[in-house]
XYZ file of C-alpha atoms in Angstrom:
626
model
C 0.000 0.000 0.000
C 1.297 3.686 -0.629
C 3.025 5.567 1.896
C 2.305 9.311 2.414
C 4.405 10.118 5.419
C 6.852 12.815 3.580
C 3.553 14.045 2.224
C 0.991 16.806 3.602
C -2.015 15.483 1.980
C -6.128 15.711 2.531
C -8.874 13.215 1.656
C -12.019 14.418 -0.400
C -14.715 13.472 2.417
C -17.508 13.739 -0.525
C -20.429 10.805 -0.519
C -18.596 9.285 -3.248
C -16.229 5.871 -4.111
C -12.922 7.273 -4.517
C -12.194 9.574 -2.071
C -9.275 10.872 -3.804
C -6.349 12.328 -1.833
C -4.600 15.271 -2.556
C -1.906 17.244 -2.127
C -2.902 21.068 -1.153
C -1.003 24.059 -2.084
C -0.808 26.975 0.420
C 0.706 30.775 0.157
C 0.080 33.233 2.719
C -2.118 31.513 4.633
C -4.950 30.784 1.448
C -4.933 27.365 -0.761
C -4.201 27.744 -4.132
C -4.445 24.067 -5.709
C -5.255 20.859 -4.799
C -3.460 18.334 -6.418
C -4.634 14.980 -6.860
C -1.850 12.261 -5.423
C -0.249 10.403 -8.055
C -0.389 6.724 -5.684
C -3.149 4.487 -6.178
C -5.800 4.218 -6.428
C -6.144 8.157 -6.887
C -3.299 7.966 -9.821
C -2.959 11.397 -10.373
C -6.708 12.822 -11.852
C -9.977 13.883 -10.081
C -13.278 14.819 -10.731
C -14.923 17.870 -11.572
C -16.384 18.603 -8.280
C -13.147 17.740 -6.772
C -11.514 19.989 -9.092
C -13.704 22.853 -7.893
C -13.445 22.542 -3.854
C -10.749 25.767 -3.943
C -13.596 27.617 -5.655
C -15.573 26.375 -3.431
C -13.896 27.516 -0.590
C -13.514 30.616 -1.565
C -17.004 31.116 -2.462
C -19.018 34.067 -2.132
C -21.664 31.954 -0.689
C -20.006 30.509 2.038
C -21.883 31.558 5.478
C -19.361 33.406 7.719
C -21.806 34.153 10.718
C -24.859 33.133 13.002
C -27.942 34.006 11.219
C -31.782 34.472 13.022
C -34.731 34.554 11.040
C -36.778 37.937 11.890
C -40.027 37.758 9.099
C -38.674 37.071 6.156
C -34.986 37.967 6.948
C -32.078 36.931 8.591
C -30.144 38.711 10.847
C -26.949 37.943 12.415
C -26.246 37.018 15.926
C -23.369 36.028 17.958
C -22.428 32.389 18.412
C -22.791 32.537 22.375
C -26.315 33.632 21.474
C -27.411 30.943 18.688
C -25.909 28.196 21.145
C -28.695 29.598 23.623
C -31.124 29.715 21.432
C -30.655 26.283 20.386
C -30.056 24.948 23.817
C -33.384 26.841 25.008
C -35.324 24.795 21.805
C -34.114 21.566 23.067
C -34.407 21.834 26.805
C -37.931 22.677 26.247
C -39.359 20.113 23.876
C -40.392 16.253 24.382
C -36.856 14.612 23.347
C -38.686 12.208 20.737
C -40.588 15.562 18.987
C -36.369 16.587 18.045
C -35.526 15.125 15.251
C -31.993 14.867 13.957
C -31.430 14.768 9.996
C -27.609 14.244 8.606
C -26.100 12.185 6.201
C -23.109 11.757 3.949
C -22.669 15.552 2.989
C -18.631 14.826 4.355
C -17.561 11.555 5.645
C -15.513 12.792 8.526
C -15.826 10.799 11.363
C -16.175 14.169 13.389
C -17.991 16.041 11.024
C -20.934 13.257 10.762
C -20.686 11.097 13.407
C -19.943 12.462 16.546
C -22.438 14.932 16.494
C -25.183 12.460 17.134
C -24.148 12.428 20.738
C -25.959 15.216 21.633
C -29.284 13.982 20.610
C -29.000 10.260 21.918
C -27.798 12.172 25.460
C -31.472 13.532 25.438
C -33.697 10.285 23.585
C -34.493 12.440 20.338
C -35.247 10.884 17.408
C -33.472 9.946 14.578
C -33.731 9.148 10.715
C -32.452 5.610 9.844
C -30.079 6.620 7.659
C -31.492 4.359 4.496
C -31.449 7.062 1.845
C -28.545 5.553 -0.211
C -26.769 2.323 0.382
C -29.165 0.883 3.051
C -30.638 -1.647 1.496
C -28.233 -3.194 -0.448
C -26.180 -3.817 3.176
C -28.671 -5.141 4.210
C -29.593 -7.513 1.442
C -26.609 -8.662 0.768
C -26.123 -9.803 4.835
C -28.826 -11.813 4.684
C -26.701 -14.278 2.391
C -23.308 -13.144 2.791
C -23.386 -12.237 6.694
C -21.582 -9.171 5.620
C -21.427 -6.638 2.610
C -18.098 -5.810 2.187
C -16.449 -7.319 -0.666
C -13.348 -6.004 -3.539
C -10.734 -3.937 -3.013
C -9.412 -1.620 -5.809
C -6.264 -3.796 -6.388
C -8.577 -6.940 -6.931
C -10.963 -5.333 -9.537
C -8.255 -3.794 -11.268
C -6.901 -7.467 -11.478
C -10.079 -8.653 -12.986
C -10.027 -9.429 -16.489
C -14.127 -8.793 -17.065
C -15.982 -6.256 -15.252
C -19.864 -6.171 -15.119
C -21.055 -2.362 -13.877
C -25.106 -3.100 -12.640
C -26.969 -0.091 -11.772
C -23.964 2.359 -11.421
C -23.032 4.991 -13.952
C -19.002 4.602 -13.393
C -17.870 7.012 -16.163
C -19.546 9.892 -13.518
C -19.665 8.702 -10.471
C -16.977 5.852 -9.963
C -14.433 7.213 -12.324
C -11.180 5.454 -10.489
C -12.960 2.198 -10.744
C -13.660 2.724 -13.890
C -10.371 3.711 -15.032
C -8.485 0.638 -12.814
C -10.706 -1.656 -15.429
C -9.222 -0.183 -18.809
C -7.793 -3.405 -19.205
C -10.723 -5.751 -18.728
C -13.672 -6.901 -20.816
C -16.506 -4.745 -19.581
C -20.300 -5.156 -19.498
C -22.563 -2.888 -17.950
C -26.518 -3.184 -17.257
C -29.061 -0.075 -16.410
C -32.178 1.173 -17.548
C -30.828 3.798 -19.464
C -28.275 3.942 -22.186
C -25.628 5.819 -20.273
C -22.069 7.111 -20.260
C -21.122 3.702 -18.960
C -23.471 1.803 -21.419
C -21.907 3.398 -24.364
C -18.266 3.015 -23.489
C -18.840 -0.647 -22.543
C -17.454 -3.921 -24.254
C -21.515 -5.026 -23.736
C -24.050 -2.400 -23.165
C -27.683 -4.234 -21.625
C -30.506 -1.662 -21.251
C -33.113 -3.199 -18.713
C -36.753 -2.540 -18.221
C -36.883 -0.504 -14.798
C -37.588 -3.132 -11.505
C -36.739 -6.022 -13.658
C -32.575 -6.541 -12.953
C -33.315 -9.481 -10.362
C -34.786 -11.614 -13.306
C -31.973 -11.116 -15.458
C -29.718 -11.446 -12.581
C -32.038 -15.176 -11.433
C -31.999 -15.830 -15.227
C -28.119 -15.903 -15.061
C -28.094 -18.106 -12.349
C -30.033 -20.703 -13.998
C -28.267 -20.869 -16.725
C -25.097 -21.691 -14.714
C -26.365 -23.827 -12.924
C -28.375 -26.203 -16.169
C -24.635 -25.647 -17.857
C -23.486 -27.087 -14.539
C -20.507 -24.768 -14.439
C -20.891 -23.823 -10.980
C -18.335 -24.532 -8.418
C -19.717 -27.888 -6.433
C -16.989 -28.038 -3.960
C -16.995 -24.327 -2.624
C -20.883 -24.940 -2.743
C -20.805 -28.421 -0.693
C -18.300 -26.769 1.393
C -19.192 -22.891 2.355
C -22.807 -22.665 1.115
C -26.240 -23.815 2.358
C -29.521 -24.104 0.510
C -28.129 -24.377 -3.056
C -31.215 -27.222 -3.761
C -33.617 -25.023 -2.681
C -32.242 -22.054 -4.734
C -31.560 -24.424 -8.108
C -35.309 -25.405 -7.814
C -36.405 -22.027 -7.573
C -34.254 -20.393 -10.274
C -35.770 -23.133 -13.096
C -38.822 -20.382 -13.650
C -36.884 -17.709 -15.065
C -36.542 -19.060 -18.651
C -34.692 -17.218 -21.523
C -38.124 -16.239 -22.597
C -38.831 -15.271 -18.752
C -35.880 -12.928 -18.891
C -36.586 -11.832 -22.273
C -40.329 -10.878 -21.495
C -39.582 -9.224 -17.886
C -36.615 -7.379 -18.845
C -36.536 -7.082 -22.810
C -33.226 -8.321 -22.455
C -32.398 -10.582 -25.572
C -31.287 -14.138 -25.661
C -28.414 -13.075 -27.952
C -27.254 -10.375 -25.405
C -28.115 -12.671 -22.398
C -25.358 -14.766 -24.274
C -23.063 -12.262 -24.194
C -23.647 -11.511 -20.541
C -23.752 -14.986 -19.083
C -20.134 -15.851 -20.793
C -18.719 -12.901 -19.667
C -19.846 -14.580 -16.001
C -18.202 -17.764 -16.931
C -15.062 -15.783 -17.486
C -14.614 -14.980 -14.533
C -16.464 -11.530 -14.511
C -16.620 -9.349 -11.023
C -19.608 -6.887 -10.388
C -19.542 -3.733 -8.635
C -23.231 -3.129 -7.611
C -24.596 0.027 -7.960
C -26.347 1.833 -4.810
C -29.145 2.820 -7.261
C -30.546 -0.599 -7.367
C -31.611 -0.286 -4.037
C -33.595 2.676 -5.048
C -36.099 0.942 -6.745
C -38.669 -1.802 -6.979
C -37.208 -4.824 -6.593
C -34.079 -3.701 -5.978
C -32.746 -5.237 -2.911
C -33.963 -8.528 -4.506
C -31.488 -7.880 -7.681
C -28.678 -7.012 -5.678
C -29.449 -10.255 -3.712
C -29.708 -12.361 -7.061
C -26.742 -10.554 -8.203
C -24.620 -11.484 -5.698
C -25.581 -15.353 -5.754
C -24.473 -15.784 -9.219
C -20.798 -15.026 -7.512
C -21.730 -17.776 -5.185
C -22.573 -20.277 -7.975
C -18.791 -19.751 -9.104
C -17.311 -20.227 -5.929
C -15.927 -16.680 -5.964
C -16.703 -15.146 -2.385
C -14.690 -12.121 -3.325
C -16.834 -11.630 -6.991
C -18.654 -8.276 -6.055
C -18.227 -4.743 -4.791
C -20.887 -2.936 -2.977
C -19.214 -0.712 -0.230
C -17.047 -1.841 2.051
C -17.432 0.976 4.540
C -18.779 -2.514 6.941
C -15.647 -4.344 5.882
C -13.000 -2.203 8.604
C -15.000 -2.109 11.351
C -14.854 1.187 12.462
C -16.839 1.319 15.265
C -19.677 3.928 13.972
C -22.000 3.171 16.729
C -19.417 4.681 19.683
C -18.928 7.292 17.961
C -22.505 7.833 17.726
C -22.685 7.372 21.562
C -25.311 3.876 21.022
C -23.223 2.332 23.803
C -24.677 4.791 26.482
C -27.942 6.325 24.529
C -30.304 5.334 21.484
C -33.222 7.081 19.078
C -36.146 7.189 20.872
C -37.803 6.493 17.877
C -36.390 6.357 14.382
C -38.073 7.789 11.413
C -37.397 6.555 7.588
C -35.733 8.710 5.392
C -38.001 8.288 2.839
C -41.207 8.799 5.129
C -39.315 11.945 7.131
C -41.625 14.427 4.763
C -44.869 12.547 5.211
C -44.279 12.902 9.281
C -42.555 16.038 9.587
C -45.414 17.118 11.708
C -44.897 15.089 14.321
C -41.802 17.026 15.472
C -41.274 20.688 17.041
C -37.552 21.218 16.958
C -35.401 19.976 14.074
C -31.626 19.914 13.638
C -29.993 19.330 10.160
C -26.070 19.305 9.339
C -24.578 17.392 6.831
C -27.751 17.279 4.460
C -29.710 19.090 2.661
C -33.083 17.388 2.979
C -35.544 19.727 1.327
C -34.095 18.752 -1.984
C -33.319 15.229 -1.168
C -35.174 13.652 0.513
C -38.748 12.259 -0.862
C -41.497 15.200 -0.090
C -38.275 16.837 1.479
C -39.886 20.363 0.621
C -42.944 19.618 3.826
C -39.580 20.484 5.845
C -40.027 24.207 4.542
C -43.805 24.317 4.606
C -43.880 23.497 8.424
C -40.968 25.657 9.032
C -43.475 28.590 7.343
C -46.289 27.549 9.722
C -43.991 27.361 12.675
C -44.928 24.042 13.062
C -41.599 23.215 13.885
C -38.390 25.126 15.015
C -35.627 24.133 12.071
C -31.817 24.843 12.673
C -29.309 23.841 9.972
C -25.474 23.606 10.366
C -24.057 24.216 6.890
C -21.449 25.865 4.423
C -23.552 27.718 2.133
C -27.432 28.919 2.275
C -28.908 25.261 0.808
C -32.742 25.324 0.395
C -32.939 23.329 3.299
C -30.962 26.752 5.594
C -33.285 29.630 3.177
C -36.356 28.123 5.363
C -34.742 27.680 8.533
C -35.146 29.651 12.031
C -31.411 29.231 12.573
C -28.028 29.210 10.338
C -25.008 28.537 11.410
C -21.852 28.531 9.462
C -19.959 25.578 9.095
C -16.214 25.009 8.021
C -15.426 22.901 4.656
C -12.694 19.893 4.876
C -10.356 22.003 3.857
C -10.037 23.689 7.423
C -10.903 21.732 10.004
C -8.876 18.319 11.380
C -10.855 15.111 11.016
C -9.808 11.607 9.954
C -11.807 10.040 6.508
C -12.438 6.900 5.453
C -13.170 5.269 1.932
C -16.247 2.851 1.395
C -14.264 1.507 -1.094
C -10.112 1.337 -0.954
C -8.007 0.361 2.929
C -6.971 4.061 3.329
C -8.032 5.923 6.346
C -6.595 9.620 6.438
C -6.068 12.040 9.033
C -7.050 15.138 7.488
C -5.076 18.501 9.214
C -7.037 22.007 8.508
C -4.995 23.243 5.004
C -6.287 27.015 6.110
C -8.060 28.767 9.191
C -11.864 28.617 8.829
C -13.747 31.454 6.755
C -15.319 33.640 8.956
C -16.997 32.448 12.076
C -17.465 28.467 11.202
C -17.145 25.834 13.818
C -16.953 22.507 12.870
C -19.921 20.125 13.984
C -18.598 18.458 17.072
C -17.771 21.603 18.571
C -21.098 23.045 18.285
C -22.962 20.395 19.454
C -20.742 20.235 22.642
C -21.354 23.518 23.304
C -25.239 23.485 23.060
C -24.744 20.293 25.502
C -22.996 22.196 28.581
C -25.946 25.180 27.932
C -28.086 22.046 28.708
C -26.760 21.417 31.530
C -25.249 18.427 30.005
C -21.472 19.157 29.875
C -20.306 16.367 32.441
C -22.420 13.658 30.398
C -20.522 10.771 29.141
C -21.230 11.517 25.589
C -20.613 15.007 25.794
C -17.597 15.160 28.257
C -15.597 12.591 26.739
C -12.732 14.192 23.972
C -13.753 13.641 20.278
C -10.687 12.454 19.408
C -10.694 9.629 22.096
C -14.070 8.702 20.585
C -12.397 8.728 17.527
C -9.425 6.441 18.773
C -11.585 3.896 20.327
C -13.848 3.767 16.817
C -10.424 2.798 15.292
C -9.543 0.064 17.028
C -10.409 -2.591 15.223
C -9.277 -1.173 12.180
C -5.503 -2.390 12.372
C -4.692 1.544 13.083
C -4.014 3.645 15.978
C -4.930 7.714 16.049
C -1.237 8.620 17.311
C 0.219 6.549 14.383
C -2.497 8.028 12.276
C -1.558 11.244 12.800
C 1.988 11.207 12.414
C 1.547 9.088 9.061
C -1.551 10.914 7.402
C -2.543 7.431 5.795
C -2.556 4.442 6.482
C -4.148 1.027 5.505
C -6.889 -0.486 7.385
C -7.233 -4.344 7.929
C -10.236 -6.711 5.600
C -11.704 -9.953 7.609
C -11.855 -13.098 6.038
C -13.740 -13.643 2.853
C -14.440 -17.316 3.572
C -15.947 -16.686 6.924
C -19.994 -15.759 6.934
C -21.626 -14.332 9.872
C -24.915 -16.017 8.814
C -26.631 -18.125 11.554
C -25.355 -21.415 9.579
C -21.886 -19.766 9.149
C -22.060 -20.427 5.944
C -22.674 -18.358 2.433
C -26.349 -18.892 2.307
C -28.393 -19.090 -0.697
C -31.810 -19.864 1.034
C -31.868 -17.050 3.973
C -32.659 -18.292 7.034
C -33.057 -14.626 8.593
C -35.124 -13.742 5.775
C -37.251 -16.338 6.246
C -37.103 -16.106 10.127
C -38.133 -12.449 9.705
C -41.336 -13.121 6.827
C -39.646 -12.694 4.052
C -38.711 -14.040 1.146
C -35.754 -16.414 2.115
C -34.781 -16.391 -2.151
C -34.585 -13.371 -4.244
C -38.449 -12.157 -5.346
C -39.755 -10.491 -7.952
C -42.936 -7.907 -8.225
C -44.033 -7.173 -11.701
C -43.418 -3.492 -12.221
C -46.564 -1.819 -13.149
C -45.295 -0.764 -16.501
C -46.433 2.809 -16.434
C -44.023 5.874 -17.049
C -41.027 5.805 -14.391
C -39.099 8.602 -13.484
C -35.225 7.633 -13.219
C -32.209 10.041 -11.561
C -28.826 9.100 -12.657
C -25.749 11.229 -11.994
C -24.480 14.670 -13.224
C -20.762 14.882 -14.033
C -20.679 18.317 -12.289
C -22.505 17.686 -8.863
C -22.904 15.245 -5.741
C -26.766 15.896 -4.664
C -27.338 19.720 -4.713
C -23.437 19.931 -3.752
C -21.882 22.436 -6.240
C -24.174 24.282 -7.427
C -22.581 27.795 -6.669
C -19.961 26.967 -8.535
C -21.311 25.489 -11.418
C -24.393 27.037 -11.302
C -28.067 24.692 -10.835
C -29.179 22.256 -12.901
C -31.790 23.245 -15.544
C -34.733 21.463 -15.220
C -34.615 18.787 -17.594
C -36.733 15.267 -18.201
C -35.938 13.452 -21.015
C -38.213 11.337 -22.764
C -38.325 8.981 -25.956
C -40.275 10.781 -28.935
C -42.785 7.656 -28.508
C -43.467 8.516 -24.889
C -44.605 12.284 -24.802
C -44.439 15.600 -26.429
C -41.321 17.901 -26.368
C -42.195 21.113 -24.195
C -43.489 22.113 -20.862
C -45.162 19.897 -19.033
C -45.935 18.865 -15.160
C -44.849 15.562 -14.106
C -47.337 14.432 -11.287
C -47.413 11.758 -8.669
C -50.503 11.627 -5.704
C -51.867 14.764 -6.534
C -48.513 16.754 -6.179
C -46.560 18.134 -9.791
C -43.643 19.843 -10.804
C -43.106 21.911 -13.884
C -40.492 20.414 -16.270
C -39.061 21.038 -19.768
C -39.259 17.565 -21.572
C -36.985 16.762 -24.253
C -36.482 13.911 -26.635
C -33.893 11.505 -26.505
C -34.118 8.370 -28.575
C -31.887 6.182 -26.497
C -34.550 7.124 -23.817
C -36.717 3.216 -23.488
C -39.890 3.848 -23.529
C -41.267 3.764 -20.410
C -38.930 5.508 -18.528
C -38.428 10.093 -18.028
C -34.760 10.342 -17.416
C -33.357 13.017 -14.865
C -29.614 14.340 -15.131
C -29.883 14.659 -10.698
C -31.338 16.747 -8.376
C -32.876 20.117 -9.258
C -35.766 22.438 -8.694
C -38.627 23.112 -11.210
C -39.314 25.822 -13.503
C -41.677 27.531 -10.143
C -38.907 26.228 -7.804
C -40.248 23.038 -6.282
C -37.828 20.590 -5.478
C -38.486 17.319 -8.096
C -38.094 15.437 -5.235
C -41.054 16.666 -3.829
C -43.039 13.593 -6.165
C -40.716 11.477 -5.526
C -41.774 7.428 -4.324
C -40.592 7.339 0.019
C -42.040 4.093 -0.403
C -39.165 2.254 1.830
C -37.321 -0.910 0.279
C -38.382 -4.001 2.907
C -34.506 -4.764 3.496
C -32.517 -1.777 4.524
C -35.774 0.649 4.046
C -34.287 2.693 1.398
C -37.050 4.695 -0.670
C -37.923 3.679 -4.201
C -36.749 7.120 -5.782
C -36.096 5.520 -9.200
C -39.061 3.550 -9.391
C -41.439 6.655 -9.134
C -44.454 6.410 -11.272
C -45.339 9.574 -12.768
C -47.974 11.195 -14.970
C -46.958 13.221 -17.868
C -49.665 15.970 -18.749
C -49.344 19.407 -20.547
C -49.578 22.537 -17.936
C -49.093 25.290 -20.414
């Protein structure tokens, strides 16, 4: 593994696979560059958002100062006074009516983590955190034990590649780029980036990947080229999963998915080659899609290859996430799904958001403004710039990018764990997140509690442990590599690789990977813009127009109002004929042509496994609102 310690270096801490480190360049106290390291797997290239995070820095809409709402404007206040404020909130409201909303906005262990202490001090409720990769973790333990699974070195070894359900050429460009030398196949429901460069492009009906996925499998298995001794040695319920794959025929798969026995050739070989998968999160996002990353998975099983897929492996270090959180001494009250948090926004008075920005992405996000307006609820956000979710809040406060603040990041995907040191002082009057929520603790009256008293970076030292990496060495080294567990052991309850679940079916569920006919209706599918991560970056690059795009079959070009349940937004639709019919393709996040967040008709249905909501298997009405 590399070796930074002559190096002063900094880890992206962006929701995102690479998290590239770089080298920053200082004068005078301000950053100039940030250059991307040349060791693997970073290799000397970035992205465009990671291109723009001096900009960014340096932007003119980077809050410097406490702001109170007075009407309709904001006026600022001292810190000493916001912490009040906010203490006052909290001490006065029934601890499961405060809700806490963060997510991946920066994968610090400081900047998201810790900060959680404060609320599960008091009881207050949480969100489950099951926007993004939720489901698919959890899937994927009900066979596996665990969801953890390549490392960068091992794909890049690989000599076929199968992207499902992730849009590398955006959004997973190092992984991408470490598989220039494979065969590469890639599956979505839309022809995209990824599609196109790809050895074998296969464009799927939305909701319809775990048929493909099941059809694979039987094929295998009638060929009988799966792997019978890892099978009779590591797995249990392979007779119960080879009778139930025999249903999904060629003309199954071809009928479900419109998926082609000539390109279901093509796929399945590449499979008997040898082929890895890395499993997109979006799958997860829609009907059916814990079941297809399930299937998917399996068909790595059938070859005896317990190291065939890549997922996240954020579970595979064991950083101990729930101390930092402070579980050990204090839990939720209640817990809320992400994807329900707009329906029941309501039933909270006080709400606290850092990290997020969950008026434009979260499922009806934009109720989170609307009772804010009614004073339904008292909303405080902890942010770098004035996000849609801060323009509606009671209270702003100004929070410090990555760039200046110490914190140590870890990768969901490569061994490296980085201790990031502050590159410049913070812009105006930011505080990073664990300070502020230690200081609205002691105006609690809770300074001396164990959550709140203890030193963040002893929390963050006894998190580490089981990593294979101390904080002092950390520190001193800037990077180091963090210890994988065994791929042949399986924390199922038969301790073995299980293709019939026994927790699934334990629980009600389907113990084998299911399948619910899509309704067939038009879907409304998000992929990824090159220039953005969520509503991140768009000071600098200025917001997305928005754009559906349709197949000239499908609907007319122009302005019309997509509408789910009674609730529309106001689009400009434009053709694309490598649009399928039956899917209205989105280019990310963005607001309508009155404002409205898109994701205020988007599906919160939550997934059964890890809960995640079915954003890309919203059905949607297309009607002219000229």
């Amino acid at each position: 593994m590399p070796y930074f310690s002559a190096l002063v270096v900094v880890a992206c801490t962006r929701d995102c696979y690479d998290t590239c480190i770089f080298t920053p360049k200082a004068a005078g106290g301000r950053l100039l560059d940030l250059a991307p390291t040349r060791s693997f797997p970073t290799l000397g290239f970035t992205c465009a958002r990671g291109r723009a995070d001096v900009k960014r820095l340096y932007s003119s809409a980077r809050l410097k100062r406490p702001l109170m709402r007075r009407g309709d404007q904001f006026v600022e206040i001292s810190w000493e006074r916001a912490v009040q404020e906010l203490a006052l909130r909290l001490r006065a409201a029934d601890p499961q009516r405060v809700l806490h909303i963060d997510y991946d906005g920066n994968q610090g262990l400081l900047t998201w983590y810790y900060p959680a202490r404060l609320f599960n001090a008091i009881g207050a409720s949480s969100t489950d955190y099951s926007i993004c990769s939720a489901e698919g973790h959890s899937a994927l333990k009900l066979h596996w034990g665990r969801s953890w699974g390549l490392l960068p070195e091992e794909l890049a070894a690989a000599r076929a590649v199968v992207f499902w359900g992730v849009n590398a050429l955006v959004s997973f460009i190092h992984g991408w780029a470490l598989t220039k030398r494979a065969r590469r196949a890639a599956v979505d429901v839309v022809m995209t980036e990824t599609l196109k460069a790809s050895d074998l492009p296969v464009v799927v009906r939305p909701g319809t990947d775990v048929v493909l996925a099941l059809g694979i499998a039987r094929r295998i298995i009638d060929a009988e080229a799966y792997d019978r001794r890892f099978i009779e040695r590591y797995t249990y319920g392979f007779d119960e999963f080879k009778r139930y794959v025999q249903k999904f025929t060629d003309q199954v798969v071809e009928e479900e998915t419109g998926v082609t026995r000539d390109v279901l050739d093509g796929l399945t070989e590449i499979y008997l080659s040898g082929a890895k998968t890395v499993i997109g999160f979006a799958l997860g996002r829609t009907l059916n899609g814990g079941e297809a990353i399930r299937a998917i998975s399996l068909i790595h099983a059938l070859l005896g290859d317990p190291l065939g897929f890549f997922y996240s492996n954020s579970g595979a270090w064991e950083i101990d996430f729930d101390y930092l959180r402070g579980y050990h001494v204090g839990r939720p009250s209640r817990v809320v799904p992400m994807g329900l948090v707009g329906r029941q926004i309501g039933e909270f008075d006080v709400v606290y958001v850092w990290n997020a920005n969950p008026v434009m992405t979260l499922p009806q996000g934009d109720r989170i403004c609307e009772a804010a307006a009614r004073g339904d609820i008292f909303l405080a956000v902890h942010d770098i710039v004035m996000s849609e979710t801060a323009q509606c809040a009671d209270l702003v406060l100004p929070a410090p990018t990555y760039l200046e603040k110490d914190d140590v990041v870890y990768s969901y995907w490569h061994q490296l764990l980085v201790y990031n040191k502050a590159v410049v002082e913070p812009i105006g009057e930011s505080k990073p997140e664990h300070w502020v929520v230690r200081e609205v603790g002691k105006a609690m009256g809770l300074g001396d509690h164990v959550l709140l008293s203890e030193d963040p970076w002893r929390a963050v030292d006894i998190a580490l442990r089981k990593t294979g990496v101390s904080l002092d060495l950390l520190i001193r080294r800037r990077v180091l590599a963090m210890r994988r567990g065994d791929p042949l052991e399986f924390p199922t309850p038969t301790r073995k690789l299980e293709f019939y679940s026994t927790q699934a079916a334990k629980a009600g569920l389907s113990p084998l990977p299911s399948y619910e006919r899509p309704s067939g209706r038009p879907t409304l599918v998000f992929t990824s813009d090159p220039k953005y991560t969520n509503t991140q970056f768009f000071d600098e690059y200025g917001e997305p127009e928005p754009v559906v795009y349709s197949n000239p079959r499908q609907a007319p070009e122009g302005v019309v109002c997509l509408e789910r349940d009674g609730v529309a937004v106001k689009v400009k639709l434009r053709w694309d004929p490598e649009v399928p019919e039956g899917v209205l393709l989105a280019r990310g996040i963005f607001k309508d042509l009155a404002g409205r967040p898109v994701s205020s008709i988007v599906d919160g249905t939550p997934n059964p496994y890890g809960g995640t909501p079915r954003i890309n298997s919203t059905v949607v009405a297309v009607r002219n609102c000229e």
